[in-house]
Structures are given as C-alpha cells and as structure tokens.
Amino acid sequence: MWKSENESLSGRDYGNGVLSSTKHTVKTDGFELRGQSWYVATDIPSDFLVQIGDVNFHLHKYPLLSRSGKMNRLIYESRDPDINKIALDDLPGGPEPFELAAKFCYGIAVDLTAANISGLRCAAEYLEMTEDLEEGNLIFKTEAFLSYVVLSSWRDSIIVLKSCEKLSPWAENLQIVRRCSESIAWKACANPKGIRWAYTGKPPKVSSPKWNDVKDSSPSRNQPVPPDWWFEDVSILRIDHFVRVITAIKVKGMRFELIGAAIMRYATKWLPGLIRESSGPGDEISSCSASNSNSSSGSSWKGGLHMIVAGTKEDPPTVQAKDQRMIIESLVSIIPPQKDSVSCSFLLRLLRMANMLKVAPALVNELEKRVGMQFEQATLADLLIPTYNKGETLYDVDLVQRLLEHFLVQEQTESSSPSRQSFSDKHMYDGTQRVNSTSAKMRVARLVDSYLTEVARDRNLSLTKFQVLAEALPESARTCDDGLYRAVDSYLKAHPTLSEHERKRLCRVMDCQKLSIDACMHAAQNERLPLRVVVQVLFSEQVKISNAIANNSLKEAGESQYQPMISNRKTLLEGTPQSFQEGWAAAKKDINTLKFELESVKAKYLELQNDMENLQRQFDKISKQKQTSAWSSGWKKLSKLTKMTPLENQDIGPHLQTTADQTRKTPRRWRNSIS
C-alpha cells in the first residue's frame, strides 16, 4: 500500500521516473559545467544565453522555442530577431529546475524524483511547456508523475510538500500543496495495519532512489504500527504546510488527542525554548532546532529550523523572532477546542513564549482561556512566568490572576449548563460533576497557595495584589489554610516594614480555625503576626482541643456499650493490626505532648495576665495616694458617717449614750471632791 513502484499508466511507460524526448534536434552528449556556466556538449556553437541569477546557460534557440511558449513570446515580441541573451531571474526554483527543463528540450533523459518534481513542474508552467507546442510536453509528464506516482506514496508526498517551501506561490497556484496535504491526511487517517512505513523523517540515502526499494524503516508485517507513526514525518514541514495538513486531518475526523499530540511534537521540534526552562527575565533564549534522531549523520538534508532569539522584549524584533511568533500564532489557531487535546503544561509554556515574543493579544487571550479550562492540571514551575517589564514584580502575578478568573468562569459555566439527560442520569451526573468541581477547586487552591508562597518573597509585590489573588477562590475551596499561612508568613518575612494595620489586613486572608495543630503552634510563637491574630489562634486551638476531647469521650462511651462482646483488652489488641497499634500509639503520644505544650502556653498567658492586673492595681493605688490630703480624708470620714445605714446607727447609738453618761458623771465627781 502506498508504494512507489514502476507503473504503466494509460499506455505510457515512465521508465523509473526517466523522461526523454523522441525528437532530437541537436545531437549532444549532455551538459558540461564550467565554473558558473553550463555548456551543451555539441559541435554546434551556442547562439543563445539564458541568465538565471549567477548561473549562465549557453544554449541554442531552436530546441527551446520548439517546446517553450514563453521563449517564443520573449524572442519574437522583442522586435529584435538577433536577440541572443535573456534573463529569467523570476523562474521558480532557480537554476536547478531550468537545467532539467533545458535537458528535456534537448532530448536528454531526465530522472524524475520526489525531490525535483515540484520545482520542475513549476518551471514547466513558467516556461509554458504545454501540449499546444508538442504532444507529451513537460507539463503533461510532470503532472502525470505527480498524480500517479508521488501522491500514491506517503514518503514522496512528504518530500514533495517539503520541497514546495521555496516555490511559493507557484506550488499553491498549481494545487501541489493542496493535493499533497490531502494525500498525507488521507494516509494518516487510514488503518495503520495496511501501511508500509516507507518514511520516518529520514532523508533519502541517494539522490535518485529506486521506487521499488524497501526502506530500512519499514516495519515488518507482524509489527504493530503505533498511532503516532506520522508525527515525526509531518513535523519536518514548514508551519504553513503543517497547518494545511492538520486542517485536512481534522476534516477527515481524526481523534483530537492525536492531533494535539502532533501539535506538541511539532512545537518541541521548532520551538526548543518550550523545553528549556528560563531562570528569569532578561535571560537569553536560544532556539536551535533539534536534529532528527533518526537522520543519518552523513546527510546534508535535515528537517528542522535553525533560529536564535536573544534579548528581552525591549529589543528590536529579529527575523527569527518573527518566524517564531508566526509559528506560535499558527499553532494556537489549530489546537482542537476540546479540553484535554493538549496538556496544560504545554499551554503555559506556549503562553510564556507568546508573552515574550509579543504575540497578537487576541491569540494570547485565547491561550489564557485554554489554560483556564484545565488550570487544575498546572504545576508551580509552569506558573512561574517572568514579567519582562522593568520596575515591576519578578513574576507575572496579573497573568495568574487572569488564569484563575478564567478557571472560575469555566467552573461556573459548567455547573450552570443544562443537561439533556434523563432525570436519574441527570442527578447522577450532577453529583459527579459537583465532586469533580470541588476537587478541581481544591487542587487549584493548593496550587495558588504554593504560588503565593513563592512570589511573596518578591519585595516589589504589593499587598493588594497578594490579597486579591489569595481571596479570589471561594472559602469552600480550602479545607485547610496551612498553605495560605505559609504564604502570609513568607510575605511578612520579605516585607518587615509593614505597619500594624497592613499586617492585620494581610492576616485577614486566612481563617485561624482552618489551621492545623502544627500551624497553630508555629503561629503562637510567630513574632511577626499581630497579637490579635495570635490570640485568635490560641482560642481556636482551645476550641479544637475541647471538641476533640468531647468527641473522644463520646466515642469511648459508645464503645463501652459494646464492651461485653470483647472479653478483655488483650483480645482487642490481638485483633488489631500491629502497624495500626504502633501508629495510634505514636499519634496519641504526639497529641498528649501537644496538649501539654498548649496548656503550658495558656498557663503562661494567664500568669502574665494576672501580673499585668496586679501591676495595674498597684499603679492605681499609688496614684490615688498622691492625690489625697488631711482635710480631704477628714471630710471623707464624716461623709462615711453620714452615709451609714439605720442598722449601723442603732448599733452605734447605745455606745454613744454610755459615753455621754460617763462624761456627765465625771464633772459631778470633780465638783463633789472640790466641795
């Protein structure tokens, strides 16, 4: 299947791709090259000079005029019958195809191969070598060779399409590119069991291969052909021809996973900067083509692109940068719309190069939306995309913010999209989708927390950007805020000059009740956190411990109901796996240690609080003593006496009466004694 063999087509024998003319007007032994000039090996002196670039052809008029309509027009319409020189600088393909066309005019045998057929076909069209001048002219024979030999072979179709890169727009106008693209697409989509794998990206070992040769790369009949067998072959094509092939393959209904994998293979071959990780902005990104692993070292033909892109975004665009920009824009336009057609890592690396090379904003926005569709598959290394604007943050935090927004919009769209399934299937689908959406948000939350921890070390990162990115996800996306606490702590370390208000504002992004025991212990001793946050952490930890103790007591009470079923503790331990017993013992020991440390911290806190209250009371007492005097103390005592209750007055009354009687009796005694 798809072999390049000798074929007899419609009564015409192509003789292993050898063309020859039956009419010999000038007897010759061939062409001779002397420096930059070709001469006809004949006794008749040449009377016509054709210049094509730096190469001169010393020929004769009559063989050319008998088969080329363009030569007839140029000579007979020049009004100079003695013209003996003409320049054909715009001939497609240059001197090589014209040499073959001139040999054909002289009746010299010409070897047709997949490497020269496209150039010769375009040269024949340019020279107007039609059937009107001679039956079996060059246009007819090259067209027949293309249709019946080249397009029936996978390998030859690839080589011809590769050779069309230097023949624009002639190859497009003559439908050579379209026919080769459709032939490649048809063979790529066919059943691999019928393929004789005659081309795997290897260059031909000889310039004129025999079409009935069996190539070394052809698999055996029993060897299964992998589904990606055609990736390496189409990856040697130029980007516009690759787009034509992929578009034709899409039309024929190939699976989108294979199309996406082919696009990724092509990108890694022509954009090696996707693989190499940049350490930061300002690095030089060199892109040189990866040579084909299957190509022989002695061959001069290599399928690849050699480009170098250096400098930052402020540098003037080079030709190589423009080529890479065109490749990225073309690849983005042909990526299948399905969600998992290409990996998220590939999209992010493509987005990094797109930002660096200033790709069209519409395509960059399309790339960002594609990343948002599968943002939960991203990794931290892929998200660390540097920004190339001077004076801003080290990493492009705004880009990650946009990606997160696209992800949330996509999740909202999927959750609100109506389902056409039945009632029971719809409820099952809704439940599965809800679980998948929750797990995706949780993965994205962990990814964002890791990203915030990394970018928080940048001193140029503003508090507002940090806070907006941290609060972008809903609260349900995080069941534990340990990652967010690490990010906050990293930001506080990198920004020691924050005010008390800014630190409180920063700590609002995390929920102290969602911190683990380890995080709470670290936060309780973290001097960078505001005191109010530390108190909240301690309070939430106390509540957790109380709840844990209550749950433990309830669990023990529940287990006591089933105690008669277990004979003794020894039987229970024997029925428990040893690994579980050891793990539970270690966990219980850790819990007791943490409880003891927490109680000690609480005791120290209460002790400090009591000391503070005692100091406050002593201070108030001292301040009051300084303000008092003798008169004020006397009046205060009188006021206390006047404010006594009736009961107190009753208690004090008899005492006053007795003292009064005693005072009355005393003078009497004194008077009696005097008398």
XYZ file of C-alpha atoms in Angstrom, residues 11 45 49 119 186 286 312 319 345 368 384 393 400 413 468 470-471 567 622 631 637 652:
22
model
C -0.230 3.116 -22.001
C 28.225 26.640 -31.238
C 22.428 32.785 -23.477
C 10.394 22.514 -8.975
C -5.834 10.539 3.961
C 18.335 30.458 22.256
C 14.333 40.942 26.271
C 13.701 37.797 11.596
C 1.932 22.430 30.891
C -5.253 32.129 28.611
C 6.292 30.969 37.451
C 7.325 42.267 40.005
C -2.008 34.161 37.090
C -20.388 27.787 33.248
C -6.667 39.847 45.691
C -5.423 34.950 47.865
C -9.110 35.863 48.147
C -13.572 -10.478 76.588
C -0.179 54.805 94.200
C -8.691 67.794 105.143
C -14.708 60.124 107.155
C -23.698 52.805 117.463
